[in-house]
């Protein structure tokens, strides 16, 4: 999506990073502690059989430290395949607009649609060959199996005309007695352009009185909420979220966004009845109730992550995998962005003790003394790559944010698609 300010999305997945808020423990800043290093070496393992780490989880968060790195996308793809093929996961809740992803779902389930055109409408972070490979895998799997994988977006921020049209068409066919009343509220708020970035800018920055839009959006929802087609009802929920979110002060939008994302992940679980993979930035998937994002010159943003809601609702049935790295490049709006090695006060600095280029680390393994202190210390990590080292995130401990780390020594930028 275009046209939304960097700061608004900074704490979301377009900023993407693994997190949590406070001050990094000075005991681990600037050096690799030998006790911690030994524990990491002893417990680091190749990324293989994840069954024990996943256990009986019904939801698994696959969170990436930053978007648009080839290696992390491929590693997440590998884990997704394992979850689908070996552990029976049949739904993907993805960090992208709900209305667009109804078309992606149609593609992966039936083959109808143009994948390149669909990816071209996604947020810039997802416009890559590596993400296309993920969607092609889901499409191929579905073509070969009756028990198909469902694909849904969990964001509202670019709710397209198709959501409005689907509601209108459904009511016209199945509840015509409500159609006239529906259209009195639906038509005035239907976007008049397919450029959702421009529409967001117009509504957010130029519409002084947003109350009529919110009122009409809520009226649409009330008119359809008891209809049997839950996807139609969910369209209406996203319309309400869209108009409510962009009526808020900018610094309140991240908290609103993640609360809605969590509700949408829960909706996917209830709607499908299947085990769900939540694919997003770690800033969303992590259990980070006090996420703090620093990105000078903007004021800090603090909000509870979507993962913190999911952990509260599902407990051990929500398992969190964080995909991290030491250094490399990512792909930004203007081209590749260099990401220097982890700063000594970032938690990733200790992970260089793992030795191999890629390893997994189950953070629930037995740990005592200095190691336990490290796992539970307030941590700090890389922030928004475009801002550079001046941007960072904090807000909890790594043992709070994640259950398992998948760490990659060096990453490279994705291939533009």
Short mmCIF file of C-alpha atoms in Angstrom, two decimals:
data_model
loop_
_atom_site.label_atom_id
_atom_site.label_comp_id
_atom_site.label_asym_id
_atom_site.label_seq_id
_atom_site.Cartn_x
_atom_site.Cartn_y
_atom_site.Cartn_z
CA UNK A 1 0.00 0.00 0.00
CA UNK A 2 1.20 3.52 -0.75
CA UNK A 3 0.42 6.87 0.73
CA UNK A 4 0.50 6.06 4.43
CA UNK A 5 3.25 7.76 6.43
CA UNK A 6 6.36 5.86 7.46
CA UNK A 7 5.73 6.50 11.12
CA UNK A 8 2.21 5.09 11.01
CA UNK A 9 3.46 1.79 9.68
CA UNK A 10 6.77 1.93 11.52
CA UNK A 11 5.60 -0.15 14.45
CA UNK A 12 3.88 -2.55 12.11
CA UNK A 13 5.19 -5.09 9.76
CA UNK A 14 6.50 -2.66 7.18
CA UNK A 15 8.95 -1.59 9.87
CA UNK A 16 9.18 -5.20 10.94
CA UNK A 17 11.40 -6.26 13.78
CA UNK A 18 11.46 -8.58 16.72
CA UNK A 19 10.91 -6.87 20.01
CA UNK A 20 9.91 -5.82 23.35
CA UNK A 21 10.62 -2.05 26.07
CA UNK A 22 13.04 -0.81 28.52
CA UNK A 23 16.82 -0.71 28.80
CA UNK A 24 19.12 -3.50 27.72
CA UNK A 25 20.84 -5.22 30.63
CA UNK A 26 24.40 -3.83 30.84
CA UNK A 27 25.70 -7.28 31.78
CA UNK A 28 25.52 -8.37 28.14
CA UNK A 29 26.23 -5.14 26.27
CA UNK A 30 29.45 -5.21 24.27
CA UNK A 31 30.61 -8.77 24.85
CA UNK A 32 29.57 -12.35 24.27
CA UNK A 33 29.13 -13.89 27.71
CA UNK A 34 30.87 -17.27 27.81
CA UNK A 35 28.12 -18.98 29.84
CA UNK A 36 25.50 -17.73 27.40
CA UNK A 37 27.69 -18.71 24.46
CA UNK A 38 28.13 -22.24 25.79
CA UNK A 39 24.38 -22.62 26.33
CA UNK A 40 23.72 -21.42 22.77
CA UNK A 41 26.33 -23.80 21.31
CA UNK A 42 24.91 -26.72 23.29
CA UNK A 43 21.29 -26.04 22.27
CA UNK A 44 21.65 -24.68 18.74
CA UNK A 45 20.36 -27.22 16.25
CA UNK A 46 19.90 -27.52 12.49
CA UNK A 47 16.49 -26.45 11.28
CA UNK A 48 14.93 -29.88 10.97
CA UNK A 49 12.16 -31.64 12.84
CA UNK A 50 10.10 -28.96 14.57
CA UNK A 51 7.48 -31.28 16.00
CA UNK A 52 8.73 -31.05 19.57
CA UNK A 53 9.05 -27.26 19.41
CA UNK A 54 5.57 -26.81 17.95
CA UNK A 55 3.91 -29.41 20.16
CA UNK A 56 0.13 -29.13 20.28
CA UNK A 57 -0.02 -25.49 19.19
CA UNK A 58 -3.08 -24.43 17.19
CA UNK A 59 -1.47 -21.15 16.10
CA UNK A 60 2.15 -20.62 15.07
CA UNK A 61 3.60 -17.15 14.53
CA UNK A 62 6.37 -16.91 11.94
CA UNK A 63 7.89 -13.50 12.60
CA UNK A 64 10.73 -11.91 10.64
CA UNK A 65 13.18 -9.40 12.12
CA UNK A 66 12.90 -7.26 8.99
CA UNK A 67 10.99 -7.67 5.76
CA UNK A 68 12.41 -8.28 2.29
CA UNK A 69 15.35 -10.58 2.98
CA UNK A 70 15.69 -13.62 0.76
CA UNK A 71 17.13 -16.02 3.32
CA UNK A 72 14.51 -15.38 5.99
CA UNK A 73 11.65 -15.62 3.50
CA UNK A 74 13.02 -18.96 2.30
CA UNK A 75 13.43 -20.23 5.85
CA UNK A 76 9.87 -19.25 6.69
CA UNK A 77 8.75 -20.95 3.49
CA UNK A 78 10.55 -24.10 4.62
CA UNK A 79 8.85 -24.02 8.02
CA UNK A 80 5.48 -23.34 6.40
CA UNK A 81 5.88 -26.46 4.27
CA UNK A 82 6.68 -28.49 7.37
CA UNK A 83 3.63 -27.17 9.20
CA UNK A 84 1.34 -27.86 6.24
CA UNK A 85 2.72 -31.23 5.18
CA UNK A 86 3.77 -32.74 8.51
CA UNK A 87 1.59 -31.08 11.15
CA UNK A 88 -1.73 -30.48 9.42
CA UNK A 89 -1.86 -26.67 9.38
CA UNK A 90 -4.45 -25.56 6.83
CA UNK A 91 -4.76 -21.78 7.18
CA UNK A 92 -2.40 -18.85 6.69
CA UNK A 93 -3.14 -15.51 8.35
CA UNK A 94 -0.94 -13.05 6.48
CA UNK A 95 0.18 -9.51 7.22
CA UNK A 96 -1.64 -7.94 4.30
CA UNK A 97 -4.98 -6.36 3.47
CA UNK A 98 -8.00 -8.63 3.94
CA UNK A 99 -9.84 -7.59 0.79
CA UNK A 100 -6.83 -8.12 -1.48
CA UNK A 101 -6.13 -11.48 0.13
CA UNK A 102 -9.62 -12.74 -0.73
CA UNK A 103 -8.32 -12.64 -4.31
CA UNK A 104 -5.05 -14.28 -3.30
CA UNK A 105 -7.09 -17.01 -1.59
CA UNK A 106 -9.06 -17.52 -4.79
CA UNK A 107 -5.78 -17.90 -6.67
CA UNK A 108 -4.17 -20.41 -4.31
CA UNK A 109 -7.36 -22.49 -4.04
CA UNK A 110 -8.53 -22.48 -7.68
CA UNK A 111 -5.72 -21.05 -9.83
CA UNK A 112 -7.99 -18.22 -11.01
CA UNK A 113 -6.32 -14.83 -11.17
CA UNK A 114 -2.97 -13.32 -12.10
CA UNK A 115 -0.35 -13.88 -9.40
CA UNK A 116 1.95 -11.14 -10.68
CA UNK A 117 -0.88 -8.62 -10.64
CA UNK A 118 -1.91 -9.67 -7.15
CA UNK A 119 1.60 -9.37 -5.74
CA UNK A 120 1.92 -6.02 -7.48
CA UNK A 121 -0.96 -4.74 -5.33
CA UNK A 122 0.58 -5.95 -2.08
CA UNK A 123 2.59 -3.80 0.31
CA UNK A 124 6.06 -3.25 -1.05
CA UNK A 125 7.58 -5.65 1.50
CA UNK A 126 5.91 -8.60 -0.23
CA UNK A 127 6.64 -7.81 -3.88
CA UNK A 128 9.35 -10.42 -4.31
CA UNK A 129 10.10 -13.60 -6.17
CA UNK A 130 10.57 -15.33 -2.82
CA UNK A 131 7.01 -14.50 -1.75
CA UNK A 132 5.73 -15.54 -5.18
CA UNK A 133 7.42 -18.90 -4.58
CA UNK A 134 5.50 -19.24 -1.29
CA UNK A 135 2.15 -18.56 -2.96
CA UNK A 136 2.96 -20.88 -5.85
CA UNK A 137 3.76 -23.60 -3.32
CA UNK A 138 0.38 -23.13 -1.64
CA UNK A 139 -1.32 -23.18 -5.04
CA UNK A 140 0.47 -26.40 -6.04
CA UNK A 141 -0.34 -28.04 -2.72
CA UNK A 142 -4.00 -27.14 -3.02
CA UNK A 143 -4.17 -28.44 -6.58
CA UNK A 144 -3.02 -31.85 -5.33
CA UNK A 145 -5.07 -32.14 -2.13
CA UNK A 146 -8.74 -32.04 -1.22
CA UNK A 147 -7.96 -30.61 2.21
CA UNK A 148 -6.88 -27.20 0.97
CA UNK A 149 -4.95 -24.38 2.63
CA UNK A 150 -6.94 -21.18 3.26
CA UNK A 151 -5.20 -17.82 2.82
CA UNK A 152 -6.42 -14.66 4.57
CA UNK A 153 -5.12 -11.16 5.18
CA UNK A 154 -5.35 -9.76 8.70
CA UNK A 155 -5.09 -6.04 7.90
CA UNK A 156 -7.77 -3.45 7.13
CA UNK A 157 -5.58 -0.59 5.90
CA UNK A 158 -6.41 -0.80 2.18
CA UNK A 159 -9.97 -2.13 2.20
CA UNK A 160 -10.79 -2.10 -1.48
CA UNK A 161 -13.96 -1.52 -3.52
CA UNK A 162 -14.40 -5.27 -3.90
CA UNK A 163 -15.37 -5.56 -0.21
CA UNK A 164 -18.18 -3.05 -0.67
CA UNK A 165 -19.31 -4.68 -3.91
CA UNK A 166 -19.34 -8.16 -2.37
CA UNK A 167 -21.59 -6.96 0.46
CA UNK A 168 -23.96 -5.22 -1.96
CA UNK A 169 -24.19 -8.24 -4.25
CA UNK A 170 -24.75 -10.67 -1.40
CA UNK A 171 -27.53 -8.61 0.20
CA UNK A 172 -29.18 -8.06 -3.21
CA UNK A 173 -29.31 -11.82 -3.69
CA UNK A 174 -30.00 -13.12 -0.19
CA UNK A 175 -31.60 -10.27 1.78
CA UNK A 176 -33.20 -7.93 -0.76
CA UNK A 177 -35.49 -6.45 1.86
CA UNK A 178 -32.39 -4.83 3.42
CA UNK A 179 -30.85 -3.61 0.18
CA UNK A 180 -32.24 -0.08 0.07
CA UNK A 181 -31.25 0.59 3.67
CA UNK A 182 -27.81 -0.95 3.07
CA UNK A 183 -27.11 1.20 0.06
CA UNK A 184 -27.97 4.40 1.92
CA UNK A 185 -24.94 3.72 4.12
CA UNK A 186 -22.70 1.69 1.81
CA UNK A 187 -22.64 3.81 -1.34
CA UNK A 188 -21.54 7.12 0.24
CA UNK A 189 -18.47 5.50 1.83
CA UNK A 190 -17.40 3.24 -1.04
CA UNK A 191 -13.96 4.42 -2.24
CA UNK A 192 -14.20 6.30 -5.53
CA UNK A 193 -10.77 5.17 -6.70
CA UNK A 194 -8.70 2.01 -6.93
CA UNK A 195 -5.68 3.96 -5.64
CA UNK A 196 -6.09 3.17 -1.95
CA UNK A 197 -3.02 5.18 -0.97
CA UNK A 198 -4.64 8.28 -2.45
CA UNK A 199 -7.94 7.45 -0.78
CA UNK A 200 -6.27 7.03 2.61
CA UNK A 201 -4.51 10.38 2.22
CA UNK A 202 -7.76 12.08 1.27
CA UNK A 203 -9.83 10.62 4.09
CA UNK A 204 -7.14 10.85 6.74
CA UNK A 205 -5.76 14.29 5.96
CA UNK A 206 -8.51 16.17 4.16
CA UNK A 207 -11.84 15.01 5.61
CA UNK A 208 -12.40 17.19 8.67
CA UNK A 209 -15.53 15.47 9.97
CA UNK A 210 -15.04 11.72 9.88
CA UNK A 211 -17.99 10.87 12.12
CA UNK A 212 -20.47 10.39 9.23
CA UNK A 213 -18.14 7.87 7.57
CA UNK A 214 -17.68 5.92 10.79
CA UNK A 215 -21.42 6.01 11.48
CA UNK A 216 -22.27 4.70 8.02
CA UNK A 217 -19.59 1.98 8.22
CA UNK A 218 -21.00 0.80 11.53
CA UNK A 219 -24.53 0.86 10.10
CA UNK A 220 -23.38 -1.42 7.26
CA UNK A 221 -21.94 -3.84 9.78
CA UNK A 222 -25.11 -3.87 11.87
CA UNK A 223 -27.20 -4.62 8.80
CA UNK A 224 -25.15 -7.67 7.80
CA UNK A 225 -23.78 -8.99 11.10
CA UNK A 226 -26.44 -11.72 11.45
CA UNK A 227 -26.16 -12.97 7.86
CA UNK A 228 -24.88 -16.54 7.46
CA UNK A 229 -21.93 -15.80 5.15
CA UNK A 230 -19.17 -14.95 7.62
CA UNK A 231 -16.80 -13.66 4.95
CA UNK A 232 -19.38 -11.03 4.00
CA UNK A 233 -19.67 -10.05 7.65
CA UNK A 234 -15.88 -9.90 7.85
CA UNK A 235 -15.78 -7.53 4.86
CA UNK A 236 -18.00 -5.21 6.88
CA UNK A 237 -15.71 -5.46 9.92
CA UNK A 238 -12.74 -4.33 7.85
CA UNK A 239 -14.67 -1.37 6.48
CA UNK A 240 -15.43 -0.25 10.03
CA UNK A 241 -11.80 -0.74 11.04
CA UNK A 242 -10.59 1.29 8.05
CA UNK A 243 -12.70 4.33 8.84
CA UNK A 244 -12.12 4.12 12.58
CA UNK A 245 -8.35 3.70 12.28
CA UNK A 246 -7.75 6.67 10.03
CA UNK A 247 -9.85 8.89 12.25
CA UNK A 248 -7.35 8.43 15.09
CA UNK A 249 -4.30 10.52 15.97
CA UNK A 250 -1.27 9.09 14.19
CA UNK A 251 0.39 7.81 17.35
CA UNK A 252 -2.72 5.77 18.26
CA UNK A 253 -2.98 3.90 14.96
CA UNK A 254 -0.31 1.23 15.68
CA UNK A 255 -2.14 0.05 18.82
CA UNK A 256 -5.45 -0.01 16.96
CA UNK A 257 -3.87 -1.86 14.03
CA UNK A 258 -2.35 -4.67 16.08
CA UNK A 259 -5.49 -5.15 18.15
CA UNK A 260 -7.48 -5.60 14.94
CA UNK A 261 -4.83 -7.90 13.46
CA UNK A 262 -5.05 -10.15 16.52
CA UNK A 263 -8.84 -10.26 16.24
CA UNK A 264 -8.53 -11.14 12.57
CA UNK A 265 -6.09 -13.98 13.26
CA UNK A 266 -8.56 -15.31 15.83
CA UNK A 267 -11.35 -14.97 13.26
CA UNK A 268 -9.35 -17.09 10.77
CA UNK A 269 -8.95 -19.78 13.43
CA UNK A 270 -12.67 -19.77 14.25
CA UNK A 271 -13.86 -19.46 10.65
CA UNK A 272 -11.79 -22.33 9.30
CA UNK A 273 -11.55 -24.51 12.39
CA UNK A 274 -8.01 -25.25 11.21
CA UNK A 275 -4.56 -24.77 12.70
CA UNK A 276 -3.23 -21.39 11.61
CA UNK A 277 0.16 -20.01 10.57
CA UNK A 278 0.45 -16.27 11.31
CA UNK A 279 3.01 -14.85 8.85
CA UNK A 280 4.14 -11.30 9.70
CA UNK A 281 6.94 -9.19 11.14
CA UNK A 282 8.11 -10.21 14.57
CA UNK A 283 6.87 -6.84 15.81
CA UNK A 284 3.41 -8.32 15.28
CA UNK A 285 3.88 -12.00 16.05
CA UNK A 286 6.02 -11.58 19.20
CA UNK A 287 4.47 -11.58 22.65
CA UNK A 288 5.35 -7.94 23.25
CA UNK A 289 2.70 -6.16 25.34
CA UNK A 290 5.00 -3.14 25.75
CA UNK A 291 6.61 -2.82 22.33
CA UNK A 292 8.58 0.41 21.98
CA UNK A 293 9.79 1.64 18.59
CA UNK A 294 12.43 4.37 18.40
CA UNK A 295 12.91 6.05 15.04
CA UNK A 296 14.44 9.53 15.25
CA UNK A 297 13.33 12.21 14.61
CA UNK A 298 9.84 10.88 15.39
CA UNK A 299 8.62 10.38 18.97
CA UNK A 300 8.75 6.82 20.28
CA UNK A 301 5.72 4.63 19.60
CA UNK A 302 4.54 2.20 22.30
CA UNK A 303 1.79 -0.36 21.83
CA UNK A 304 0.85 -4.00 22.54
CA UNK A 305 1.70 -6.34 19.65
CA UNK A 306 -0.88 -8.62 18.05
CA UNK A 307 1.11 -11.55 19.42
CA UNK A 308 0.58 -10.35 22.98
CA UNK A 309 -3.18 -10.68 22.49
CA UNK A 310 -2.80 -14.11 20.92
CA UNK A 311 -0.58 -15.31 23.76
CA UNK A 312 -3.12 -14.08 26.30
CA UNK A 313 -6.01 -15.76 24.48
CA UNK A 314 -4.33 -19.03 23.49
CA UNK A 315 -1.47 -19.51 25.96
CA UNK A 316 0.63 -22.54 25.02
CA UNK A 317 -1.58 -23.13 22.00
CA UNK A 318 0.18 -20.13 20.40
CA UNK A 319 3.80 -20.90 19.54
CA UNK A 320 6.11 -18.09 18.38
CA UNK A 321 9.08 -18.56 16.04
CA UNK A 322 11.30 -15.52 15.53
CA UNK A 323 13.53 -15.38 12.44
CA UNK A 324 16.59 -13.24 13.19
CA UNK A 325 19.94 -12.44 11.57
CA UNK A 326 23.35 -10.91 12.23
CA UNK A 327 23.88 -8.60 9.22
CA UNK A 328 23.18 -8.18 5.53
CA UNK A 329 20.94 -6.25 3.15
CA UNK A 330 17.23 -5.78 2.67
CA UNK A 331 15.24 -4.23 -0.17
CA UNK A 332 13.72 -0.82 0.54
CA UNK A 333 11.61 1.53 -1.59
CA UNK A 334 14.74 3.07 -3.14
CA UNK A 335 16.78 -0.12 -3.48
CA UNK A 336 19.02 -2.31 -1.30
CA UNK A 337 19.65 -1.14 2.29
CA UNK A 338 22.78 -2.20 4.13
CA UNK A 339 22.22 -3.58 7.63
CA UNK A 340 25.52 -3.66 9.57
CA UNK A 341 26.36 -6.35 12.12
CA UNK A 342 24.26 -6.52 15.25
CA UNK A 343 25.17 -3.81 17.74
CA UNK A 344 26.75 -5.11 20.96
CA UNK A 345 23.69 -4.05 22.93
CA UNK A 346 21.25 -5.96 20.66
CA UNK A 347 20.29 -9.48 21.71
CA UNK A 348 21.39 -10.89 18.33
CA UNK A 349 24.99 -10.06 19.25
CA UNK A 350 25.07 -13.05 21.59
CA UNK A 351 23.80 -15.36 18.84
CA UNK A 352 27.09 -15.24 16.95
CA UNK A 353 28.09 -17.98 19.39
CA UNK A 354 25.85 -20.38 17.46
CA UNK A 355 28.65 -20.96 14.99
CA UNK A 356 26.77 -22.23 11.93
CA UNK A 357 25.24 -20.05 9.22
CA UNK A 358 21.69 -21.12 10.15
CA UNK A 359 20.44 -22.70 13.34
CA UNK A 360 17.35 -22.97 15.51
CA UNK A 361 17.36 -22.34 19.24
CA UNK A 362 14.49 -23.44 21.47
CA UNK A 363 14.43 -20.82 24.22
CA UNK A 364 12.46 -23.11 26.50
CA UNK A 365 15.43 -25.41 27.00
CA UNK A 366 16.65 -25.67 30.63
CA UNK A 367 18.71 -22.64 31.63
CA UNK A 368 19.99 -21.36 34.96
CA UNK A 369 22.01 -18.56 36.47
CA UNK A 370 23.60 -16.17 33.99
CA UNK A 371 21.84 -17.81 31.04
CA UNK A 372 18.43 -17.44 32.65
CA UNK A 373 19.27 -13.82 33.42
CA UNK A 374 20.11 -13.24 29.75
CA UNK A 375 16.90 -14.85 28.54
CA UNK A 376 14.82 -12.74 30.91
CA UNK A 377 16.72 -9.45 30.65
CA UNK A 378 15.11 -6.52 28.86
CA UNK A 379 16.35 -6.78 25.31
CA UNK A 380 17.03 -4.42 22.45
CA UNK A 381 17.06 -5.10 18.72
CA UNK A 382 17.29 -3.60 15.26
CA UNK A 383 14.56 -1.18 14.26
CA UNK A 384 13.53 0.27 10.91
CA UNK A 385 16.30 -0.40 8.33
CA UNK A 386 15.73 2.84 6.41
CA UNK A 387 16.45 4.84 9.56
CA UNK A 388 19.52 2.75 10.30
CA UNK A 389 21.23 2.19 13.64
CA UNK A 390 19.41 5.17 15.13
CA UNK A 391 16.20 3.10 15.00
CA UNK A 392 15.71 0.30 17.49
CA UNK A 393 13.06 -1.63 19.37
CA UNK A 394 12.70 -2.89 22.91
CA UNK A 395 10.00 -3.76 25.43
CA UNK A 396 10.51 -7.16 27.09
CA UNK A 397 12.80 -10.18 27.01
CA UNK A 398 13.58 -12.67 24.27
CA UNK A 399 12.07 -15.49 26.33
CA UNK A 400 8.86 -13.44 26.45
CA UNK A 401 8.82 -12.57 22.75
CA UNK A 402 9.63 -16.01 21.33
CA UNK A 403 9.53 -19.71 21.99
CA UNK A 404 12.05 -20.57 19.26
CA UNK A 405 14.62 -18.54 17.33
CA UNK A 406 15.71 -19.36 13.79
CA UNK A 407 18.92 -17.42 13.28
CA UNK A 408 20.74 -16.68 10.02
CA UNK A 409 24.26 -15.27 10.01
CA UNK A 410 23.91 -13.13 6.89
CA UNK A 411 20.96 -12.15 4.71
CA UNK A 412 20.58 -10.63 1.25
CA UNK A 413 17.81 -8.63 -0.36
CA UNK A 414 14.89 -10.39 -2.02
CA UNK A 415 14.53 -10.34 -5.78
CA UNK A 416 11.94 -7.82 -6.93
CA UNK A 417 8.95 -9.46 -8.60
#
